[in-house]
mmCIF file of C-alpha atoms and ligand atoms in Angstrom:
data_model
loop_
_atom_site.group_PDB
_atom_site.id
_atom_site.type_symbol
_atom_site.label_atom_id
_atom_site.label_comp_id
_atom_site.label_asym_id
_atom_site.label_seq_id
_atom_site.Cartn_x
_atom_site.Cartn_y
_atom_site.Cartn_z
ATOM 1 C CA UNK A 23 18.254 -81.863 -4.469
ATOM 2 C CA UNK A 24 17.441 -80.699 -8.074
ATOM 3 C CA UNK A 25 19.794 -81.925 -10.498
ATOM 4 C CA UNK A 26 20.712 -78.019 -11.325
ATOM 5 C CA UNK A 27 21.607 -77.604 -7.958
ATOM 6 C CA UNK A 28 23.578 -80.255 -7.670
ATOM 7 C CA UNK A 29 25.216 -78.945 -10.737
ATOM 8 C CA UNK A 30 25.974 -75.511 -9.265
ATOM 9 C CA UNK A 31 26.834 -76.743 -5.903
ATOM 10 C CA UNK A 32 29.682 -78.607 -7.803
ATOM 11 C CA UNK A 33 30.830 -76.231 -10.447
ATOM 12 C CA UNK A 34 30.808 -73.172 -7.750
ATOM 13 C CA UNK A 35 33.391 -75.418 -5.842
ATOM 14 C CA UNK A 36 35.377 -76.450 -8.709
ATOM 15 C CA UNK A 37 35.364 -72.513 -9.542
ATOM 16 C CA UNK A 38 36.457 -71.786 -6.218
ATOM 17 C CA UNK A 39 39.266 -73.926 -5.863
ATOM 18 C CA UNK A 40 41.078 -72.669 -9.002
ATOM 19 C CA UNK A 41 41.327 -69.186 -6.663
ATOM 20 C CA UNK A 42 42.955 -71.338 -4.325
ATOM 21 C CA UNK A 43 45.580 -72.947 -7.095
ATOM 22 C CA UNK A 44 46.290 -69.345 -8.473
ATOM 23 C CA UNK A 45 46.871 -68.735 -4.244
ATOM 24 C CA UNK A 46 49.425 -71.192 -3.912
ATOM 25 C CA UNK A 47 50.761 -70.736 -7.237
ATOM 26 C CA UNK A 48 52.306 -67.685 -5.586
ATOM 27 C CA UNK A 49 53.612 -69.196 -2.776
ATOM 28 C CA UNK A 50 55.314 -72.395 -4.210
ATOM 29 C CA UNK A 51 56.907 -71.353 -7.584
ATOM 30 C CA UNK A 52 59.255 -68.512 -7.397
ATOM 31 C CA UNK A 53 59.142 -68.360 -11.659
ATOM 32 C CA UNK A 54 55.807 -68.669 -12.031
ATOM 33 C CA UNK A 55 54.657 -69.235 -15.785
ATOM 34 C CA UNK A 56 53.529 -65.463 -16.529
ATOM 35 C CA UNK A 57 52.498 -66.546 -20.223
ATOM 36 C CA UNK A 58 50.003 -68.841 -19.061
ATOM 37 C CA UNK A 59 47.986 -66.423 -16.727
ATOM 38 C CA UNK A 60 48.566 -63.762 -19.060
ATOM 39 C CA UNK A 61 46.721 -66.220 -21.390
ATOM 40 C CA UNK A 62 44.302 -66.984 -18.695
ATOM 41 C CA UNK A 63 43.232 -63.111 -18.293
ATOM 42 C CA UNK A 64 43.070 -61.999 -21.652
ATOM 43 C CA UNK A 65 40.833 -65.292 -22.707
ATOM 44 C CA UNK A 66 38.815 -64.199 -20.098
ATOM 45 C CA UNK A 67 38.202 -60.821 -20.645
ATOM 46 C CA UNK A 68 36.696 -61.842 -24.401
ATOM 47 C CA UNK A 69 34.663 -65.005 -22.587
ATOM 48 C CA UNK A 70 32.894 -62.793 -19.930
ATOM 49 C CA UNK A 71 32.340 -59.676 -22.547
ATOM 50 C CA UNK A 72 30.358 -62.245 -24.890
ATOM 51 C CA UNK A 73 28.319 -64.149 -22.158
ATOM 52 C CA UNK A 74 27.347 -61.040 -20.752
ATOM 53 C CA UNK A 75 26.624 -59.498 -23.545
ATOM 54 C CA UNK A 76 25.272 -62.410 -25.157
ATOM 55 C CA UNK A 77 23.690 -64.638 -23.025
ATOM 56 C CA UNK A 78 22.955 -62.734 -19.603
ATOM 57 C CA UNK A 79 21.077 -59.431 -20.424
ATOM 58 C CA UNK A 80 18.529 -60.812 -22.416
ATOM 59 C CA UNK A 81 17.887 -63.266 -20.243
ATOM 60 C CA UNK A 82 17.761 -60.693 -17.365
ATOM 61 C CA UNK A 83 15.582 -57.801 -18.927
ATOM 62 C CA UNK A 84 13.341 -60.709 -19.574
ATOM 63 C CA UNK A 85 13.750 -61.960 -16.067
ATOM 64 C CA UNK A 86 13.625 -58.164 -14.514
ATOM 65 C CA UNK A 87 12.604 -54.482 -16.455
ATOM 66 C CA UNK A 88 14.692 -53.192 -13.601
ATOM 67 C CA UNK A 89 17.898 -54.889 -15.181
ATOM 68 C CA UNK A 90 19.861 -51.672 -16.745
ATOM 69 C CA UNK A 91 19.299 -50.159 -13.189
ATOM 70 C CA UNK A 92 20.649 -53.304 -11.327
ATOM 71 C CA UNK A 93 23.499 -53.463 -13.886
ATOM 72 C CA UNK A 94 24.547 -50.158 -13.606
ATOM 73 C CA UNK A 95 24.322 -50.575 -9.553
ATOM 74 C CA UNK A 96 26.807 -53.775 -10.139
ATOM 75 C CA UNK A 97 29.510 -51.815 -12.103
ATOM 76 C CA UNK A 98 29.326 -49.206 -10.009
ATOM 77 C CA UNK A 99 29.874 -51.604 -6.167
ATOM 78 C CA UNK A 100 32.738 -52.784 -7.753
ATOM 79 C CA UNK A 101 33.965 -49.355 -8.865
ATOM 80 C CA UNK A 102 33.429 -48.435 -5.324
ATOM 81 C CA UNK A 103 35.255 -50.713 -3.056
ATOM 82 C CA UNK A 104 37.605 -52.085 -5.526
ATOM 83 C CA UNK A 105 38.595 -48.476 -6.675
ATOM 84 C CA UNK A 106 37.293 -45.752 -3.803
ATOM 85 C CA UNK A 107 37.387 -48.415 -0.846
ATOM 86 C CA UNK A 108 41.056 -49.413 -2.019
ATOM 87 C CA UNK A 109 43.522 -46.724 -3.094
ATOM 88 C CA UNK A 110 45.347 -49.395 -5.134
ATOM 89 C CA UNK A 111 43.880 -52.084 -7.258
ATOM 90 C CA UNK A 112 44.936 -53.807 -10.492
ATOM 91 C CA UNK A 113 44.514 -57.555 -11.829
ATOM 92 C CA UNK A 114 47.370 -59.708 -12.610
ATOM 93 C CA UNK A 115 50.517 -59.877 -10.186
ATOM 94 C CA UNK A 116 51.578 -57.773 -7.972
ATOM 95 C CA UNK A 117 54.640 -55.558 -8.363
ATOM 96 C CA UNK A 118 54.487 -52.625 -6.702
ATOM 97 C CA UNK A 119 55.521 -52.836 -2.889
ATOM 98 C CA UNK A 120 55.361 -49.025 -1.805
ATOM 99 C CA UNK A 121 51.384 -49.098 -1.604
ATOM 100 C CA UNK A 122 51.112 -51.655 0.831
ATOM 101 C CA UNK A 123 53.982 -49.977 3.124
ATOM 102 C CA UNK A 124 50.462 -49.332 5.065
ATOM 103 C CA UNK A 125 48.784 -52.515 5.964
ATOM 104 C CA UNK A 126 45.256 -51.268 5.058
ATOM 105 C CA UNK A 127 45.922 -50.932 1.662
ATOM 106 C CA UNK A 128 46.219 -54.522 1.053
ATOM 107 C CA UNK A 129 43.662 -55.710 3.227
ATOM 108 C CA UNK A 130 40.839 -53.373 1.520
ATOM 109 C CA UNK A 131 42.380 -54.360 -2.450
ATOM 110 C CA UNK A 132 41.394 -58.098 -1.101
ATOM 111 C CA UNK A 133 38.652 -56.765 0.310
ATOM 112 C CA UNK A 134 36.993 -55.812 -2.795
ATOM 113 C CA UNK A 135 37.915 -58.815 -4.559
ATOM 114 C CA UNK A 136 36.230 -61.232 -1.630
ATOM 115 C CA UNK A 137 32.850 -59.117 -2.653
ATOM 116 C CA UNK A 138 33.787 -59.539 -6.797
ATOM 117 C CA UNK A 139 34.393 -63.295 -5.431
ATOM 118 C CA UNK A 140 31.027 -63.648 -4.242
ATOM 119 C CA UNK A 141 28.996 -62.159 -7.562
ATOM 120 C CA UNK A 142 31.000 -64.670 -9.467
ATOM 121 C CA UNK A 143 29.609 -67.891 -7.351
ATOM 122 C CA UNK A 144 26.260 -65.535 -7.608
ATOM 123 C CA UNK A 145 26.336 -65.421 -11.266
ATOM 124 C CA UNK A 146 27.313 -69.192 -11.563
ATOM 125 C CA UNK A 147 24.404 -70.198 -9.328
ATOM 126 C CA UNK A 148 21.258 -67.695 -11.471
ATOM 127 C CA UNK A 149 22.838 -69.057 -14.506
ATOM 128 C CA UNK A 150 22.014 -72.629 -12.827
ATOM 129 C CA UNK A 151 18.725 -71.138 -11.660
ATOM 130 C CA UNK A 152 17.473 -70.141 -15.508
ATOM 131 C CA UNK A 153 18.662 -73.508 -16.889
ATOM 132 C CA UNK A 154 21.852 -75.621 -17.017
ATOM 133 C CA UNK A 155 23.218 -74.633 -20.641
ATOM 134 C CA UNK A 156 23.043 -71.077 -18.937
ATOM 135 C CA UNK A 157 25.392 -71.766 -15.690
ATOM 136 C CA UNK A 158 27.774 -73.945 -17.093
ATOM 137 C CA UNK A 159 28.776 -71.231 -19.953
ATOM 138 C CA UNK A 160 28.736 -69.399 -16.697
ATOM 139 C CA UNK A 161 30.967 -71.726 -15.147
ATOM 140 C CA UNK A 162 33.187 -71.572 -17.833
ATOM 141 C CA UNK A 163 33.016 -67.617 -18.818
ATOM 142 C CA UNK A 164 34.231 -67.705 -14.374
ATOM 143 C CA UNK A 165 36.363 -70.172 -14.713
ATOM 144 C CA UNK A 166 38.633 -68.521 -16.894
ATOM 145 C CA UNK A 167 39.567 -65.752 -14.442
ATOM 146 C CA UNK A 168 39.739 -67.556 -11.360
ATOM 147 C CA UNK A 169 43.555 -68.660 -11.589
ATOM 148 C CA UNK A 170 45.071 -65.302 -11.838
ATOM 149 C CA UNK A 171 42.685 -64.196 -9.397
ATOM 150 C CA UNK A 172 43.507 -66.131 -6.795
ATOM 151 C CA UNK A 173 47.168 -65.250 -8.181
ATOM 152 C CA UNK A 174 46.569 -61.526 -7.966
ATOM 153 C CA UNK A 175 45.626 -61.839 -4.251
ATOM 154 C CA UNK A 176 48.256 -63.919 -2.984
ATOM 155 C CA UNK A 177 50.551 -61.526 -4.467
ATOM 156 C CA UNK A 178 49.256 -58.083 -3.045
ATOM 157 C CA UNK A 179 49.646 -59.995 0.377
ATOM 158 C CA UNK A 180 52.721 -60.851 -0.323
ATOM 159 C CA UNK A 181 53.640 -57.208 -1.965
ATOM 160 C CA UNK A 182 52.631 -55.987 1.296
ATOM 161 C CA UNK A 183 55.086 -58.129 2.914
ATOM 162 C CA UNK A 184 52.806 -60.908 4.691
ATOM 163 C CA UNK A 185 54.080 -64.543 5.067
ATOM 164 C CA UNK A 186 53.140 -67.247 2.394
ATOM 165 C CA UNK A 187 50.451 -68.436 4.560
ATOM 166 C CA UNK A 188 49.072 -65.264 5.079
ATOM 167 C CA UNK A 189 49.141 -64.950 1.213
ATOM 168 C CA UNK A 190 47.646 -68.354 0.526
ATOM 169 C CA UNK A 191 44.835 -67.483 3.275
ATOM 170 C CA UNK A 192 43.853 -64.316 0.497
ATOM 171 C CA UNK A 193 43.114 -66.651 -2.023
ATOM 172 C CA UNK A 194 41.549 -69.358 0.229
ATOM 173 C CA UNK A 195 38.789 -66.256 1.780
ATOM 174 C CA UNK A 196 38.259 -65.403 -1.919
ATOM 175 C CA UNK A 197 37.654 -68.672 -2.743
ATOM 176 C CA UNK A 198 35.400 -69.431 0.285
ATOM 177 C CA UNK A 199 33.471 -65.634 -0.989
ATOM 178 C CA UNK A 200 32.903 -67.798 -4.561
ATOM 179 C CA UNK A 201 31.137 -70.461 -3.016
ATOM 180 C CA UNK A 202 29.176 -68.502 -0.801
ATOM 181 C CA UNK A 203 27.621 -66.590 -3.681
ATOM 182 C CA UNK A 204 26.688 -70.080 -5.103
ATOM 183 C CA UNK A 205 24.900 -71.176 -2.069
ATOM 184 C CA UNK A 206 23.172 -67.884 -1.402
ATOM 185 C CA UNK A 207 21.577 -67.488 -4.980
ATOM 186 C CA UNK A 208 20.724 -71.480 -4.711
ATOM 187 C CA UNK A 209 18.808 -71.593 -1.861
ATOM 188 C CA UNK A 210 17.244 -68.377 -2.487
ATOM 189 C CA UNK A 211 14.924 -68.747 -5.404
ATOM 190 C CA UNK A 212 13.588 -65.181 -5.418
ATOM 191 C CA UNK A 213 16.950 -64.127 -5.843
ATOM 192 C CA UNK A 214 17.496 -64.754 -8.982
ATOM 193 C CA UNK A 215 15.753 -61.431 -10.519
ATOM 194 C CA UNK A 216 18.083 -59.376 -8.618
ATOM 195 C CA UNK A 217 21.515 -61.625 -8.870
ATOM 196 C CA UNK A 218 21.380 -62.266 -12.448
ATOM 197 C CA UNK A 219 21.426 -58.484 -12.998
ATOM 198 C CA UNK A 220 23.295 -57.213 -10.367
ATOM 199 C CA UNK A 221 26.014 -60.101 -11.179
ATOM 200 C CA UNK A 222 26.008 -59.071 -14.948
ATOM 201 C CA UNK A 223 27.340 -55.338 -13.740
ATOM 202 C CA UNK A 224 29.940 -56.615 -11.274
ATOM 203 C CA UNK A 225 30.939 -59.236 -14.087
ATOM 204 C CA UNK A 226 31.311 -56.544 -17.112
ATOM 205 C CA UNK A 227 33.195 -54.408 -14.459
ATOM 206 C CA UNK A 228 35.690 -57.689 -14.009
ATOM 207 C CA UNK A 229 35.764 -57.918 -17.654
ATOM 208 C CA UNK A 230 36.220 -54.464 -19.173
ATOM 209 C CA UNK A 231 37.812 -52.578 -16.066
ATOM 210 C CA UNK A 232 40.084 -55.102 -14.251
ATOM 211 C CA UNK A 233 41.060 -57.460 -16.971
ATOM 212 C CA UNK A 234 41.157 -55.369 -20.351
ATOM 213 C CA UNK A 235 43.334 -52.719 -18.629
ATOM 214 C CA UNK A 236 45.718 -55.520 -17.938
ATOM 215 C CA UNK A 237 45.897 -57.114 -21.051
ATOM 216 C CA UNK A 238 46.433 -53.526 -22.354
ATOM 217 C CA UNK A 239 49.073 -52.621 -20.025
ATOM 218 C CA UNK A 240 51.371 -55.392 -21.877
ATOM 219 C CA UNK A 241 50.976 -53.753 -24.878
ATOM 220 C CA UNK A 242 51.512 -56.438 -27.193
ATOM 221 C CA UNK A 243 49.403 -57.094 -30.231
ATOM 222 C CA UNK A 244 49.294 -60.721 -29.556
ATOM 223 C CA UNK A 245 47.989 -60.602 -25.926
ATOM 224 C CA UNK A 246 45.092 -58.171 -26.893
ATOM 225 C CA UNK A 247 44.653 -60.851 -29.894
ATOM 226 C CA UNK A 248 43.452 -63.506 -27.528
ATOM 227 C CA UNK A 249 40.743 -61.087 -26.262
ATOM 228 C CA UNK A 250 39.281 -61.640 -29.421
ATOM 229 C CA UNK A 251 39.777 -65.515 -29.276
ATOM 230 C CA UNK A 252 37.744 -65.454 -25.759
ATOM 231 C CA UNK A 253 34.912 -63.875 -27.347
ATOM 232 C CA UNK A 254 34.885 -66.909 -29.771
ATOM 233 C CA UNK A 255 35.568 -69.535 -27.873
ATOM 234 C CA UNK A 256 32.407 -68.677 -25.814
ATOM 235 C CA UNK A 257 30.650 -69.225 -28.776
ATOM 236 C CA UNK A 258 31.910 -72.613 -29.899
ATOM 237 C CA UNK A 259 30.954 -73.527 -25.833
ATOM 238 C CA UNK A 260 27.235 -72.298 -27.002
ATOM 239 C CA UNK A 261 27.485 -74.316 -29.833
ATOM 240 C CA UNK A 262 28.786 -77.119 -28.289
ATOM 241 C CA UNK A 263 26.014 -76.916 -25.669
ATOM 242 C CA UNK A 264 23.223 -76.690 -28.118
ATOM 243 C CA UNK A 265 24.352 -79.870 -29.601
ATOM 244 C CA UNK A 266 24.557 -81.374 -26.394
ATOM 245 C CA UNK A 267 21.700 -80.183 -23.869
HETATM 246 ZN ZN1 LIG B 326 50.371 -52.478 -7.984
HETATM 247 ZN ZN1 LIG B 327 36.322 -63.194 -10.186
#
């Protein structure tokens, strides 16, 4: 096994199981600390804006011409079943119960975030795939969201009235979705082309359409302030890297 591999293999596990914390962060503490994933989501949001930005699409158009087709494709799958698919969606906990009065609701709103799930191991795995400074900023740039994502799950399950375990299972099949993205893009070489891109759109959907509107929808200055801080701190992680790879 190559040493990136290995590497991915890891990291797209250690990804996963932070979906599965968020999960039974729901379930087991009542007064949850909303601060902290409000931190989590907003950090996020300015992480996964830069890599993308930054980091993926050059790599990709050099990997594939095809990319801004791909891309576009990725943004608009996620528009599709996390939006069209599922009549209500939104990151971050939730609130709402009259939605999920009808079972389906919920089901298809975790639906759509098992496929998102699954272009997050992807995009771990082709950052792996190009070289290791690339899939551990992806790890990271993942990482960030994968706590109140696993959060955000649990609680449409439990918004639709399911039991905790039920709720915890969300986050579990989301997490299980990560790590099957990893595999798939690591054991399929020729992959890579179309994964990097197609990742890149589902990611800058995450990032601009799920997690922006919810750090917008607090409307404080501070929260939106941190957006800004993600973008940064993803590039004191490049820096970092550079000095250390
Ligand atoms: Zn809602
Ligand atoms: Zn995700």
């Amino acid at each position: 096994m190559s040493k990136n591999l290995f590497a991915s293999l890891v990291l797209g596990a250690a990804a996963a199981s932070a979906n599965i914390i968020g999960g039974y962060v729901v379930s087991y503490q009542k007064q949850l600390d909303r601060f902290l994933l409000r931190l989590f989501i907003a950090t996020g949001a300015g992480f996964l804006l830069a890599a993308t930005f930054v980091a993926v699409l050059p790599k990709s158009l050099a990997l594939n011409p095809q990319t801004p087709l791909i891309l576009l494709g990725g943004y608009l799958f996620m528009q599709f079943f996390q939006h069209t698919v599922a009549p209500h969606f939104h990151f971050g906990e939730e609130t709402h119960h009259e939605p999920y009065e009808q079972a389906h609701v919920g089901y298809a709103a975790v639906l759509g975030m098992t496929l998102h799930a699954f272009f997050d191991g992807a995009l771990i795995a082709a950052g792996f795939a190009i070289s290791a400074k690339l899939g551990i900023v992806l790890f990271v740039a993942v990482l960030l969201h994968k706590i109140p994502e696993g959060f955000t799950a649990a609680s449409i399950m439990r918004a639709a009235g399911k039991s905790r375990r039920t709720s915890r299972f969300s986050a579990e099949l989301i997490a299980a979705a990560t790590f099957m993205g990893v595999i798939s893009v690591s054991l399929v070489a020729a992959a890579v082309r179309y994964a990097l891109p197609f990742s890149a759109g589902v990611t800058l959907y995450v990032a601009a359409s799920d997690l922006i509107p919810e750090v917008n929808r607090e409307g404080r200055a501070w929260v939106s302030g941190v957006v800004f801080l993600g973008a940064l701190f993803y590039f004191v992680t490049d820096l970092l890297l550079n000095s250390l790879i």
